[in-house]
């Protein structure tokens, strides 16, 4: 199923309307802004992302930047969604090889985790922004959640998830996010993160209608 169709399905399940499409020029400007944000965060983390510097680096007026992203938190959460989208594309080119859906999801999330591990300053900036986000950032946070859901559903090989499966996916997302926080704060090793991810992914088997004998 095309990614757009899966997005529509996930949005329908979560009652989140799609945003109006940007023009080609607006999209190009938005991509420059996100690229500048990621570059600054990669070099110096959360504190290095200053809106004036982002505007200068992306060659847009400061007022224009604020029309796209009202605050640094909005910008960095949107940057996380953009990074996850790139990861999704990379993962789809080389799908996970696990025999079960749980194994494939665990492998996929660990590959995504290791990609973030290679850019620790960027990862820290994005996760801090996600943690600080209030209700005003809900649309951007929802986009991060939807992108993560799509990554997990692709790894599962699941195009029509049941409500129980979507609940399991949400718990897996929460665990992955928590694992990022504990690793970034130095409170968990990569080995522990792997164990936690593999453990929570077993929920996939428990919510599989075929395994439980329920009609799909």
mmCIF file of C-alpha atoms in Angstrom:
data_model
loop_
_atom_site.group_PDB
_atom_site.id
_atom_site.type_symbol
_atom_site.label_atom_id
_atom_site.label_comp_id
_atom_site.label_asym_id
_atom_site.label_seq_id
_atom_site.Cartn_x
_atom_site.Cartn_y
_atom_site.Cartn_z
ATOM 1 C CA UNK A 1 0.000 0.000 0.000
ATOM 2 C CA UNK A 2 1.370 3.468 -0.874
ATOM 3 C CA UNK A 3 2.621 5.532 2.072
ATOM 4 C CA UNK A 4 -0.040 8.193 1.405
ATOM 5 C CA UNK A 5 -2.820 5.622 1.763
ATOM 6 C CA UNK A 6 -1.369 4.339 5.028
ATOM 7 C CA UNK A 7 -1.132 7.898 6.330
ATOM 8 C CA UNK A 8 -4.802 8.401 5.479
ATOM 9 C CA UNK A 9 -5.733 5.184 7.296
ATOM 10 C CA UNK A 10 -3.761 6.117 10.402
ATOM 11 C CA UNK A 11 -5.211 9.642 10.404
ATOM 12 C CA UNK A 12 -8.723 8.229 10.049
ATOM 13 C CA UNK A 13 -8.137 5.920 13.019
ATOM 14 C CA UNK A 14 -6.850 8.789 15.162
ATOM 15 C CA UNK A 15 -9.321 11.431 13.854
ATOM 16 C CA UNK A 16 -6.515 13.764 12.806
ATOM 17 C CA UNK A 17 -7.189 15.808 9.628
ATOM 18 C CA UNK A 18 -4.462 16.191 7.031
ATOM 19 C CA UNK A 19 -2.781 19.599 6.746
ATOM 20 C CA UNK A 20 -3.396 21.684 3.592
ATOM 21 C CA UNK A 21 -0.687 20.989 1.006
ATOM 22 C CA UNK A 22 2.097 23.511 0.580
ATOM 23 C CA UNK A 23 3.000 25.025 -2.757
ATOM 24 C CA UNK A 24 6.248 23.884 -4.349
ATOM 25 C CA UNK A 25 7.948 27.102 -3.291
ATOM 26 C CA UNK A 26 6.644 26.853 0.268
ATOM 27 C CA UNK A 27 7.756 23.233 0.523
ATOM 28 C CA UNK A 28 11.260 24.123 -0.701
ATOM 29 C CA UNK A 29 11.454 26.893 1.908
ATOM 30 C CA UNK A 30 10.242 24.538 4.631
ATOM 31 C CA UNK A 31 12.845 21.948 3.654
ATOM 32 C CA UNK A 32 15.622 24.556 3.875
ATOM 33 C CA UNK A 33 14.439 25.518 7.355
ATOM 34 C CA UNK A 34 14.348 21.909 8.559
ATOM 35 C CA UNK A 35 17.777 21.235 7.081
ATOM 36 C CA UNK A 36 19.235 24.285 8.842
ATOM 37 C CA UNK A 37 17.627 23.222 12.120
ATOM 38 C CA UNK A 38 19.093 19.714 11.854
ATOM 39 C CA UNK A 39 22.547 21.050 10.977
ATOM 40 C CA UNK A 40 22.651 23.441 13.917
ATOM 41 C CA UNK A 41 21.338 20.795 16.329
ATOM 42 C CA UNK A 42 23.896 18.255 15.058
ATOM 43 C CA UNK A 43 26.717 20.658 15.871
ATOM 44 C CA UNK A 44 25.587 21.964 19.243
ATOM 45 C CA UNK A 45 22.377 20.323 20.439
ATOM 46 C CA UNK A 46 19.243 22.024 21.724
ATOM 47 C CA UNK A 47 20.865 25.304 22.774
ATOM 48 C CA UNK A 48 22.558 25.737 19.376
ATOM 49 C CA UNK A 49 19.222 26.004 17.581
ATOM 50 C CA UNK A 50 18.462 29.719 17.686
ATOM 51 C CA UNK A 51 15.649 30.987 15.497
ATOM 52 C CA UNK A 52 17.647 33.916 14.096
ATOM 53 C CA UNK A 53 20.487 31.591 13.084
ATOM 54 C CA UNK A 54 18.047 29.150 11.533
ATOM 55 C CA UNK A 55 16.529 31.995 9.500
ATOM 56 C CA UNK A 56 19.959 33.150 8.321
ATOM 57 C CA UNK A 57 21.113 29.628 7.447
ATOM 58 C CA UNK A 58 17.942 28.844 5.511
ATOM 59 C CA UNK A 59 17.877 32.271 3.831
ATOM 60 C CA UNK A 60 14.406 33.238 4.990
ATOM 61 C CA UNK A 61 13.219 36.276 6.917
ATOM 62 C CA UNK A 62 12.831 35.777 10.648
ATOM 63 C CA UNK A 63 9.137 36.660 10.406
ATOM 64 C CA UNK A 64 8.695 34.040 7.680
ATOM 65 C CA UNK A 65 10.355 31.423 9.863
ATOM 66 C CA UNK A 66 7.932 32.164 12.696
ATOM 67 C CA UNK A 67 4.973 31.790 10.315
ATOM 68 C CA UNK A 68 6.133 28.246 9.560
ATOM 69 C CA UNK A 69 7.228 27.401 13.104
ATOM 70 C CA UNK A 70 5.960 29.610 15.979
ATOM 71 C CA UNK A 71 8.767 28.516 18.347
ATOM 72 C CA UNK A 72 11.967 26.514 18.599
ATOM 73 C CA UNK A 73 9.994 23.633 20.103
ATOM 74 C CA UNK A 74 7.660 23.541 17.082
ATOM 75 C CA UNK A 75 10.689 23.583 14.805
ATOM 76 C CA UNK A 76 12.626 20.813 16.522
ATOM 77 C CA UNK A 77 9.600 18.519 16.821
ATOM 78 C CA UNK A 78 8.980 19.047 13.090
ATOM 79 C CA UNK A 79 12.667 18.286 12.532
ATOM 80 C CA UNK A 80 12.192 14.988 14.338
ATOM 81 C CA UNK A 81 9.262 14.092 12.083
ATOM 82 C CA UNK A 82 11.396 14.939 9.058
ATOM 83 C CA UNK A 83 14.283 12.801 10.311
ATOM 84 C CA UNK A 84 11.916 9.884 10.949
ATOM 85 C CA UNK A 85 10.528 10.254 7.435
ATOM 86 C CA UNK A 86 14.047 9.989 6.005
ATOM 87 C CA UNK A 87 14.704 6.946 8.207
ATOM 88 C CA UNK A 88 11.481 5.377 6.967
ATOM 89 C CA UNK A 89 12.647 5.728 3.384
ATOM 90 C CA UNK A 90 15.987 4.133 4.222
ATOM 91 C CA UNK A 91 14.336 1.288 6.134
ATOM 92 C CA UNK A 92 11.978 0.540 3.254
ATOM 93 C CA UNK A 93 14.916 0.146 0.883
ATOM 94 C CA UNK A 94 16.321 -2.550 3.167
ATOM 95 C CA UNK A 95 13.414 -4.150 5.069
ATOM 96 C CA UNK A 96 14.024 -6.043 8.331
ATOM 97 C CA UNK A 97 14.645 -9.787 8.019
ATOM 98 C CA UNK A 98 13.111 -11.127 11.238
ATOM 99 C CA UNK A 99 10.841 -14.162 10.931
ATOM 100 C CA UNK A 100 8.051 -12.748 13.100
ATOM 101 C CA UNK A 101 6.396 -9.328 13.126
ATOM 102 C CA UNK A 102 7.751 -8.725 16.650
ATOM 103 C CA UNK A 103 11.307 -9.489 15.516
ATOM 104 C CA UNK A 104 10.985 -7.238 12.473
ATOM 105 C CA UNK A 105 9.657 -4.310 14.507
ATOM 106 C CA UNK A 106 12.385 -4.706 17.132
ATOM 107 C CA UNK A 107 15.046 -4.810 14.407
ATOM 108 C CA UNK A 108 13.560 -1.748 12.701
ATOM 109 C CA UNK A 109 13.383 0.315 15.902
ATOM 110 C CA UNK A 110 16.933 -0.607 16.853
ATOM 111 C CA UNK A 111 18.147 0.438 13.404
ATOM 112 C CA UNK A 112 16.336 3.759 13.838
ATOM 113 C CA UNK A 113 17.809 4.063 17.329
ATOM 114 C CA UNK A 114 21.339 3.485 16.034
ATOM 115 C CA UNK A 115 20.799 6.119 13.337
ATOM 116 C CA UNK A 116 19.961 8.599 16.091
ATOM 117 C CA UNK A 117 22.923 7.323 18.101
ATOM 118 C CA UNK A 118 25.231 8.471 15.290
ATOM 119 C CA UNK A 119 23.933 12.044 15.800
ATOM 120 C CA UNK A 120 23.673 12.327 19.599
ATOM 121 C CA UNK A 121 23.421 16.136 19.710
ATOM 122 C CA UNK A 122 20.624 16.133 17.153
ATOM 123 C CA UNK A 123 18.838 13.266 18.916
ATOM 124 C CA UNK A 124 19.065 15.059 22.261
ATOM 125 C CA UNK A 125 17.720 18.312 20.795
ATOM 126 C CA UNK A 126 14.750 16.612 19.156
ATOM 127 C CA UNK A 127 13.853 14.464 22.152
ATOM 128 C CA UNK A 128 14.125 17.436 24.526
ATOM 129 C CA UNK A 129 11.780 19.417 22.291
ATOM 130 C CA UNK A 130 9.317 16.527 22.207
ATOM 131 C CA UNK A 131 9.468 16.323 26.003
ATOM 132 C CA UNK A 132 8.957 20.086 26.456
ATOM 133 C CA UNK A 133 6.109 20.303 23.923
ATOM 134 C CA UNK A 134 2.794 21.631 25.244
ATOM 135 C CA UNK A 135 -0.661 21.586 23.654
ATOM 136 C CA UNK A 136 0.274 24.273 21.135
ATOM 137 C CA UNK A 137 2.682 21.790 19.540
ATOM 138 C CA UNK A 138 0.096 19.005 19.286
ATOM 139 C CA UNK A 139 -0.039 18.974 15.453
ATOM 140 C CA UNK A 140 3.745 18.514 15.192
ATOM 141 C CA UNK A 141 3.773 15.891 17.973
ATOM 142 C CA UNK A 142 0.951 14.038 16.219
ATOM 143 C CA UNK A 143 2.994 13.997 13.016
ATOM 144 C CA UNK A 144 5.905 12.392 14.882
ATOM 145 C CA UNK A 145 3.542 9.787 16.300
ATOM 146 C CA UNK A 146 1.973 9.047 12.920
ATOM 147 C CA UNK A 147 5.367 8.685 11.268
ATOM 148 C CA UNK A 148 6.524 6.295 13.976
ATOM 149 C CA UNK A 149 3.280 4.337 13.601
ATOM 150 C CA UNK A 150 3.860 3.987 9.862
ATOM 151 C CA UNK A 151 7.395 2.726 10.440
ATOM 152 C CA UNK A 152 6.138 0.088 12.877
ATOM 153 C CA UNK A 153 3.206 -0.975 10.683
ATOM 154 C CA UNK A 154 5.508 -1.381 7.681
ATOM 155 C CA UNK A 155 7.827 -3.573 9.739
ATOM 156 C CA UNK A 156 4.831 -5.622 10.890
ATOM 157 C CA UNK A 157 3.651 -6.001 7.312
ATOM 158 C CA UNK A 158 0.269 -4.803 8.543
ATOM 159 C CA UNK A 159 -1.910 -2.665 6.273
ATOM 160 C CA UNK A 160 -5.187 -2.941 8.188
ATOM 161 C CA UNK A 161 -4.350 -2.930 11.901
ATOM 162 C CA UNK A 162 -7.042 -3.753 14.432
ATOM 163 C CA UNK A 163 -7.738 -1.363 17.332
ATOM 164 C CA UNK A 164 -5.848 -3.788 19.613
ATOM 165 C CA UNK A 165 -2.840 -3.730 17.312
ATOM 166 C CA UNK A 166 -2.852 0.072 17.176
ATOM 167 C CA UNK A 167 -2.941 0.120 20.983
ATOM 168 C CA UNK A 168 0.096 -2.168 21.046
ATOM 169 C CA UNK A 169 1.848 0.128 18.551
ATOM 170 C CA UNK A 170 1.216 3.121 20.835
ATOM 171 C CA UNK A 171 2.747 1.294 23.802
ATOM 172 C CA UNK A 172 5.754 0.373 21.664
ATOM 173 C CA UNK A 173 6.119 4.022 20.597
ATOM 174 C CA UNK A 174 6.025 5.167 24.237
ATOM 175 C CA UNK A 175 8.670 2.607 25.192
ATOM 176 C CA UNK A 176 10.925 3.608 22.294
ATOM 177 C CA UNK A 177 10.638 7.273 23.247
ATOM 178 C CA UNK A 178 11.348 6.473 26.903
ATOM 179 C CA UNK A 179 14.356 4.362 25.871
ATOM 180 C CA UNK A 180 15.734 7.329 23.912
ATOM 181 C CA UNK A 181 15.390 9.567 26.962
ATOM 182 C CA UNK A 182 17.048 7.134 29.359
ATOM 183 C CA UNK A 183 19.899 6.446 26.912
ATOM 184 C CA UNK A 184 20.494 10.149 26.222
ATOM 185 C CA UNK A 185 20.585 10.854 29.952
ATOM 186 C CA UNK A 186 23.130 8.057 30.493
ATOM 187 C CA UNK A 187 20.726 5.950 32.558
ATOM 188 C CA UNK A 188 20.519 3.037 30.111
ATOM 189 C CA UNK A 189 23.013 1.215 27.918
ATOM 190 C CA UNK A 190 22.402 0.225 24.314
ATOM 191 C CA UNK A 191 22.167 -3.389 25.506
ATOM 192 C CA UNK A 192 19.396 -2.468 27.958
ATOM 193 C CA UNK A 193 17.564 -0.468 25.298
ATOM 194 C CA UNK A 194 17.646 -3.510 23.010
ATOM 195 C CA UNK A 195 16.203 -5.744 25.737
ATOM 196 C CA UNK A 196 13.411 -3.248 26.479
ATOM 197 C CA UNK A 197 12.505 -2.861 22.807
ATOM 198 C CA UNK A 198 12.483 -6.610 22.179
ATOM 199 C CA UNK A 199 10.342 -7.148 25.289
ATOM 200 C CA UNK A 200 7.681 -4.589 24.408
ATOM 201 C CA UNK A 201 7.530 -5.791 20.789
ATOM 202 C CA UNK A 202 6.159 -9.100 22.062
ATOM 203 C CA UNK A 203 2.852 -7.246 22.427
ATOM 204 C CA UNK A 204 2.560 -7.568 18.660
ATOM 205 C CA UNK A 205 2.229 -11.350 18.942
ATOM 206 C CA UNK A 206 -0.351 -10.994 21.727
ATOM 207 C CA UNK A 207 -2.565 -8.723 19.590
ATOM 208 C CA UNK A 208 -2.237 -10.722 16.355
ATOM 209 C CA UNK A 209 -5.763 -11.970 15.444
ATOM 210 C CA UNK A 210 -4.309 -15.030 13.713
ATOM 211 C CA UNK A 211 -2.313 -16.029 16.782
ATOM 212 C CA UNK A 212 -5.259 -15.506 19.125
ATOM 213 C CA UNK A 213 -7.755 -17.240 16.878
ATOM 214 C CA UNK A 214 -9.855 -14.087 16.393
ATOM 215 C CA UNK A 215 -11.167 -13.257 12.911
ATOM 216 C CA UNK A 216 -8.990 -10.644 11.167
#
